[in-house]
Amino acid sequence: MVLLIQCLRAHRSGAHSRLGAGARLRRLLLGVARLGIVVLILAGHPLPVRGQAKDPFVVKAAFLCNFAKFTEWPAEAFSDAKAPFVIGVLGEDPFGSKLDAAIKGLELHGRPVVIRRFAGIPAPKEAHLLFVGADFVRKLEQLESELRGSRTLIVGDARTFAQEGGMIAFVERDGAIHFEVNLASADTAGLKLNSGLLKLADHVYKNPAKASNP
Amino acid sequence: MRAKDRSTACCVGGGAARRFVGRQWRAAVTTTALALALIPATAAPAAAEESLSHLSLEELLQVKVTSVSKKEQRLGDTPAAVFVISDEEIRRSGVTSLPDALRMAPGLEVAQLTGSRWAVSARGFNHIYANKLLVLEDGRSLYTPLFSGTEWELQDVVLEDLSRVEVIRGPGGTIWGANAVNGVINILSKSAKETQGTLLSFGGSPWETFSTVRYGFQTGTNSWLRIYAKYHRIEDLTAVDGSDAEDESQRAFGGFRWDWEPDAQNRLTLEGEAGYTRVSSRTMVYDVVPPYASDVQQIARNTPAHLLGRWLHTLSDSSELTFQSYYDHAPAEGVLVSEKRETVDLEMEHHLGLGSRNDLIWGLGYRLHADSFTFGHGFSLSPVSRRSQLFSSFVQDELTLVPERLKFTAGVKLEHNDYSGWEAQPSGRLTWTPGEKHTLWGAVSQAVRTPSRVERDVRLRLAVIPPPPSTIEAVILGSPAIQGEHLLAYELGYRWQALSTLSFDVAGYYNRYSDVVGSTSLGLLPPSTPGADAEAAQVFDNNASAEAYGVELSTQWSPASWNRWTAGGSYQEIHSHGAPALTPHGNSPSYQFQIQSHFDLGDQVELDLWGRYVDRLADLTLQVPAYVTADARVAWRPRPNLEISLVGQNLLQPRHVEFRATDIVQTSAYIPRTLYGKVTWSF
């Protein structure tokens, strides 16, 4: 109770102080104007404000598009010149509409992009990029043998995915999304990863996938 | 959690937040839960779903994400005046020292006295012996119990390996403990996992040279180690009287950080560092025999070392335990005083959610300081060595009154120290979030600064009045009756995300300080030093008080992907009663203003500009005029792993003064305009 009374009392005197502060603040702002800082650049497109955190799957969706941009597929990966670029999502889809938003108006390797969602293994081989959700990342060996011979870039949502032989793994650390790459696994599928992608990876593994080990 | 990468948000606010997180947490949880629970393909698309696919890989790596696995708190919800300086901002600011980086936080008072000595405070009471700010580096207190402050000249870090610096203005005693009176600075380094590979960084100017080597590697499937070393040398500046300030300093240190994540439930960190510091300064030394006063060069040599271990254990989604312990060894050799100090610290903290409405955090701590001194030139402490213990416990609960709208946070810290006994630091905070873009918060808190070793035990010769007619030694004495200083603080703040590219943050405060340490004259006493005729003695006493109020504003604007602006300003007014030993207002500017802009000119070139205005220091003996100055940085990255930068500091005038010391120690120096180059290569 005493605290409350003190609090009220101080709030009253605080109000006085703020009145004084108001006048001072005006002077401060005047000083700012006097500094003559003129803002020259006007708004461009909105960007994530630094420090303003994003939904991880909005970021991962954007990463998938970038992985596709930085990977070269052999010509035989596409049935014809007009075939779309297929992004597959295996298992329960954590993206919701975020992946659809990410590919809106996007062309990859000069092709329109479509999303296919697959309930489970066997995963169809027509996906060029396959996102493996949390419920299937532990079934990597089965997946590798299913997809052997296909030209599929396999991206797993698990920290150890690339280390265990997957091609690209999402790694969430210190509040941002990072990724690791397994070069040997991508090579086996005949995919060429751009060096820019490799440079930005947290780690580049060179061990082959377990499934392709003799 | 003071322990690990504990984030400010949780500490002042609610316990909940570990890492800084973002605004769309709720949306993230809801959407993800929906997506996982229902048939994903048919999940109703939210209107105007956001896309980031226009960002480059480099940009995506920088985007902070909400973590759905842990309970997190939005920055906007934190009921305190918090500002975070990110690693990117440190890099682009071009600063070469830690205190210089702190200038980026609006409302902090940062003034450079000499090449290596700084005065840093928040909300008034600035001084090189400022004693109302708590500074922590990776959970280790940088506070010296000698004068309850931070010896900034001894602090150095590998700036490239810093994750962020969290700055809280206002009391944080409920969670952080004593000394977090006017603010807390929490310096956090990156985990070893984030600093893999080799980093070479070196640069300099005629005034300063620095070089850093760091090597990070994997020590096992889930463990990472980095080792590092840095050498930093600052040359003599010119003193304000035109002479050589003789303030040259050198710091050499090396250390390591090892992070092990054996599984999802456990995270271990072990870090250690050892170094050598040589700081030179000019000191006025008084004697009772002629020439009575002489200006001597003092060289202080420090060989600090520390080792810290931390274990974070997750019991369940809503329950997390942290244990931390460190040992700090800080021997210092100087002309006035040599000190051997050892600190052992043990802490535990438990954070748990109770039902859907309560988020509880509690902890226990123990700290032991053991010191031992040798003296010269009129400075002594009695007893010569002392062991002091600190016991602490705290509990804080964040109660959701109206889900997503109104939260009440209440807590208290109880501490027992050997000087002033039991101290309680309660606080109550209310957060109102009327909409996603607006947050209004208010807080009432009490904080304590416990007495320092000097205030309790010192006998310090302040001056000698030479004959005729007689030799009088003026001294200040510590007092066994000295008590803690108390603050009752009222705070109010508002955050507004006006656009996705524009945000504002304003905080106001009214502080009432009582039992502030001042001094009482004991009159003229018989001499206690042979050679003197009389002694004019003053004794430390809690006989002063003060009131302060002020407002701080910061804003961030990102008009384009290649351009970003931040601006901040503060105003404060302080009145004191009695004669505080450290003047609360005379050393603190009434107004401060700054603006920073960052430009990305193509993929390879960065341009950064930073202007600052600092009001005059009103103390008549200080006579530090207001100044406006600016820094500029141009960096070129011919390759992604190579950066060559050129930084101009204090460009608007050849030299300026930022602070003057009024005590026996210290000559103030002119802070010069400098231009330095730097190369950073990582591979």
Short mmCIF file of N, CA and C in Angstrom, two decimals, chain B residues 425-499:
data_model
loop_
_atom_site.label_atom_id
_atom_site.label_comp_id
_atom_site.label_asym_id
_atom_site.label_seq_id
_atom_site.Cartn_x
_atom_site.Cartn_y
_atom_site.Cartn_z
N GLN B 425 15.23 -6.33 -3.77
CA GLN B 425 15.06 -5.57 -4.99
C GLN B 425 13.80 -6.05 -5.71
N PRO B 426 12.65 -5.50 -5.35
CA PRO B 426 11.40 -5.92 -6.00
C PRO B 426 11.10 -5.09 -7.25
N SER B 427 10.30 -5.63 -8.13
CA SER B 427 9.83 -4.85 -9.27
C SER B 427 8.49 -5.38 -9.75
N GLY B 428 7.71 -4.49 -10.32
CA GLY B 428 6.44 -4.85 -10.93
C GLY B 428 6.35 -4.19 -12.29
N ARG B 429 5.96 -4.96 -13.28
CA ARG B 429 5.93 -4.42 -14.64
C ARG B 429 4.63 -4.84 -15.33
N LEU B 430 4.08 -3.91 -16.09
CA LEU B 430 2.83 -4.17 -16.78
C LEU B 430 3.06 -3.93 -18.28
N THR B 431 2.62 -4.87 -19.09
CA THR B 431 2.76 -4.72 -20.54
C THR B 431 1.38 -4.78 -21.18
N TRP B 432 1.06 -3.77 -21.95
CA TRP B 432 -0.23 -3.74 -22.64
C TRP B 432 0.04 -3.72 -24.13
N THR B 433 -0.51 -4.67 -24.82
CA THR B 433 -0.32 -4.77 -26.27
C THR B 433 -1.69 -4.61 -26.93
N PRO B 434 -2.11 -3.37 -27.17
CA PRO B 434 -3.45 -3.17 -27.73
C PRO B 434 -3.58 -3.74 -29.14
N GLY B 435 -2.50 -3.81 -29.86
CA GLY B 435 -2.54 -4.40 -31.20
C GLY B 435 -1.15 -4.88 -31.51
N GLU B 436 -0.98 -5.60 -32.62
CA GLU B 436 0.32 -6.19 -32.90
C GLU B 436 1.41 -5.14 -33.08
N LYS B 437 1.02 -3.94 -33.47
CA LYS B 437 2.01 -2.93 -33.78
C LYS B 437 2.32 -1.99 -32.62
N HIS B 438 1.58 -2.12 -31.54
CA HIS B 438 1.77 -1.18 -30.42
C HIS B 438 2.03 -1.93 -29.12
N THR B 439 2.97 -1.43 -28.35
CA THR B 439 3.20 -1.96 -27.01
C THR B 439 3.43 -0.80 -26.05
N LEU B 440 2.70 -0.83 -24.96
CA LEU B 440 2.87 0.18 -23.93
C LEU B 440 3.27 -0.55 -22.66
N TRP B 441 4.30 -0.08 -21.98
CA TRP B 441 4.71 -0.77 -20.76
C TRP B 441 5.03 0.24 -19.66
N GLY B 442 4.89 -0.22 -18.45
CA GLY B 442 5.22 0.62 -17.31
C GLY B 442 5.84 -0.24 -16.24
N ALA B 443 6.68 0.35 -15.41
CA ALA B 443 7.36 -0.44 -14.38
C ALA B 443 7.68 0.42 -13.16
N VAL B 444 7.61 -0.21 -12.02
CA VAL B 444 8.07 0.40 -10.77
C VAL B 444 9.06 -0.59 -10.18
N SER B 445 10.27 -0.14 -9.90
CA SER B 445 11.24 -1.08 -9.35
C SER B 445 12.16 -0.41 -8.35
N GLN B 446 12.67 -1.25 -7.47
CA GLN B 446 13.67 -0.77 -6.53
C GLN B 446 14.97 -1.48 -6.83
N ALA B 447 16.07 -0.71 -6.81
CA ALA B 447 17.38 -1.31 -7.06
C ALA B 447 18.35 -0.82 -6.00
N VAL B 448 19.39 -1.60 -5.81
CA VAL B 448 20.36 -1.31 -4.75
C VAL B 448 21.76 -1.34 -5.34
N ARG B 449 22.57 -0.37 -4.90
CA ARG B 449 24.00 -0.52 -5.16
C ARG B 449 24.68 -0.78 -3.84
N THR B 450 25.34 -1.92 -3.75
CA THR B 450 25.98 -2.27 -2.48
C THR B 450 27.28 -1.47 -2.34
N PRO B 451 27.72 -1.21 -1.11
CA PRO B 451 28.92 -0.42 -0.91
C PRO B 451 30.15 -1.08 -1.54
N SER B 452 31.08 -0.25 -1.95
CA SER B 452 32.31 -0.79 -2.52
C SER B 452 33.36 -0.93 -1.41
N ARG B 453 34.41 -1.64 -1.75
CA ARG B 453 35.52 -1.84 -0.82
C ARG B 453 36.10 -0.48 -0.42
N VAL B 454 36.23 0.42 -1.39
CA VAL B 454 36.78 1.75 -1.10
C VAL B 454 35.90 2.50 -0.11
N GLU B 455 34.60 2.51 -0.35
CA GLU B 455 33.70 3.26 0.53
C GLU B 455 33.71 2.72 1.96
N ARG B 456 34.04 1.48 2.08
CA ARG B 456 34.06 0.87 3.39
C ARG B 456 35.41 1.01 4.08
N ASP B 457 36.51 0.82 3.34
CA ASP B 457 37.80 0.59 3.99
C ASP B 457 38.93 1.56 3.65
N VAL B 458 38.68 2.58 2.81
CA VAL B 458 39.81 3.34 2.27
C VAL B 458 40.35 4.40 3.23
N ARG B 459 41.60 4.72 3.04
CA ARG B 459 42.17 5.98 3.51
C ARG B 459 42.93 6.53 2.31
N LEU B 460 42.39 7.59 1.73
CA LEU B 460 42.94 8.11 0.49
C LEU B 460 43.33 9.57 0.68
N ARG B 461 44.58 9.88 0.36
CA ARG B 461 45.06 11.26 0.45
C ARG B 461 44.57 12.00 -0.79
N LEU B 462 43.71 12.99 -0.57
CA LEU B 462 43.14 13.73 -1.70
C LEU B 462 44.06 14.86 -2.13
N ALA B 463 44.72 15.47 -1.16
CA ALA B 463 45.59 16.61 -1.47
C ALA B 463 46.45 16.91 -0.25
N VAL B 464 47.49 17.69 -0.46
CA VAL B 464 48.28 18.19 0.67
C VAL B 464 48.37 19.70 0.52
N ILE B 465 47.93 20.39 1.57
CA ILE B 465 48.02 21.86 1.54
C ILE B 465 49.37 22.22 2.17
N PRO B 466 50.29 22.75 1.35
CA PRO B 466 51.65 22.98 1.85
C PRO B 466 51.72 24.21 2.75
N PRO B 467 52.75 24.30 3.58
CA PRO B 467 52.93 25.49 4.40
C PRO B 467 53.32 26.67 3.51
N PRO B 468 53.25 27.92 3.97
CA PRO B 468 52.84 28.29 5.31
C PRO B 468 51.31 28.29 5.46
N PRO B 469 50.76 28.18 6.65
CA PRO B 469 51.52 28.11 7.90
C PRO B 469 51.89 26.66 8.24
N SER B 470 51.06 25.70 7.81
CA SER B 470 51.38 24.33 8.23
C SER B 470 50.98 23.34 7.14
N THR B 471 51.52 22.15 7.23
CA THR B 471 51.24 21.11 6.23
C THR B 471 49.96 20.36 6.63
N ILE B 472 48.94 20.50 5.80
CA ILE B 472 47.68 19.84 6.12
C ILE B 472 47.40 18.76 5.09
N GLU B 473 47.16 17.57 5.57
CA GLU B 473 46.88 16.45 4.69
C GLU B 473 45.36 16.28 4.61
N ALA B 474 44.81 16.38 3.39
CA ALA B 474 43.37 16.18 3.23
C ALA B 474 43.12 14.73 2.83
N VAL B 475 42.29 14.05 3.60
CA VAL B 475 42.06 12.63 3.32
C VAL B 475 40.56 12.33 3.29
N ILE B 476 40.22 11.25 2.61
CA ILE B 476 38.86 10.73 2.71
C ILE B 476 38.94 9.32 3.27
N LEU B 477 38.02 9.03 4.16
CA LEU B 477 38.05 7.75 4.88
C LEU B 477 36.82 6.93 4.58
N GLY B 478 37.01 5.64 4.48
CA GLY B 478 35.88 4.73 4.36
C GLY B 478 35.17 4.62 5.69
N SER B 479 33.94 4.12 5.63
CA SER B 479 33.16 4.05 6.86
C SER B 479 32.59 2.65 7.06
N PRO B 480 32.76 2.09 8.27
CA PRO B 480 32.17 0.79 8.55
C PRO B 480 30.65 0.83 8.56
N ALA B 481 30.11 2.06 8.70
CA ALA B 481 28.65 2.20 8.78
C ALA B 481 28.02 2.38 7.41
N ILE B 482 28.83 2.32 6.38
CA ILE B 482 28.31 2.64 5.05
C ILE B 482 27.24 1.61 4.63
N GLN B 483 26.21 2.11 4.01
CA GLN B 483 25.09 1.26 3.57
C GLN B 483 24.93 1.32 2.06
N GLY B 484 24.03 0.52 1.56
CA GLY B 484 23.78 0.53 0.12
C GLY B 484 23.03 1.78 -0.31
N GLU B 485 23.17 2.11 -1.61
CA GLU B 485 22.38 3.21 -2.18
C GLU B 485 21.10 2.62 -2.74
N HIS B 486 20.01 3.34 -2.61
CA HIS B 486 18.73 2.80 -3.07
C HIS B 486 18.09 3.66 -4.15
N LEU B 487 17.47 2.99 -5.07
CA LEU B 487 16.76 3.70 -6.14
C LEU B 487 15.34 3.17 -6.23
N LEU B 488 14.42 4.11 -6.33
CA LEU B 488 13.04 3.75 -6.65
C LEU B 488 12.78 4.36 -8.03
N ALA B 489 12.49 3.51 -8.99
CA ALA B 489 12.40 3.98 -10.37
C ALA B 489 11.01 3.75 -10.94
N TYR B 490 10.50 4.74 -11.64
CA TYR B 490 9.22 4.64 -12.34
C TYR B 490 9.51 4.80 -13.82
N GLU B 491 9.06 3.84 -14.60
CA GLU B 491 9.37 3.90 -16.03
C GLU B 491 8.11 3.70 -16.85
N LEU B 492 8.13 4.30 -18.02
CA LEU B 492 7.00 4.19 -18.94
C LEU B 492 7.58 4.13 -20.35
N GLY B 493 7.07 3.23 -21.16
CA GLY B 493 7.64 3.13 -22.50
C GLY B 493 6.59 2.77 -23.54
N TYR B 494 6.91 3.07 -24.78
CA TYR B 494 5.98 2.80 -25.87
C TYR B 494 6.78 2.41 -27.11
N ARG B 495 6.35 1.33 -27.73
CA ARG B 495 6.99 0.91 -28.98
C ARG B 495 5.93 0.84 -30.08
N TRP B 496 6.33 1.31 -31.25
CA TRP B 496 5.36 1.38 -32.33
C TRP B 496 6.04 0.93 -33.63
N GLN B 497 5.49 -0.14 -34.20
CA GLN B 497 5.96 -0.60 -35.50
C GLN B 497 5.04 0.09 -36.52
N ALA B 498 5.47 1.28 -36.96
CA ALA B 498 4.59 2.10 -37.79
C ALA B 498 4.39 1.47 -39.17
N LEU B 499 5.47 1.00 -39.75
CA LEU B 499 5.42 0.33 -41.05
C LEU B 499 6.31 -0.89 -40.92
#
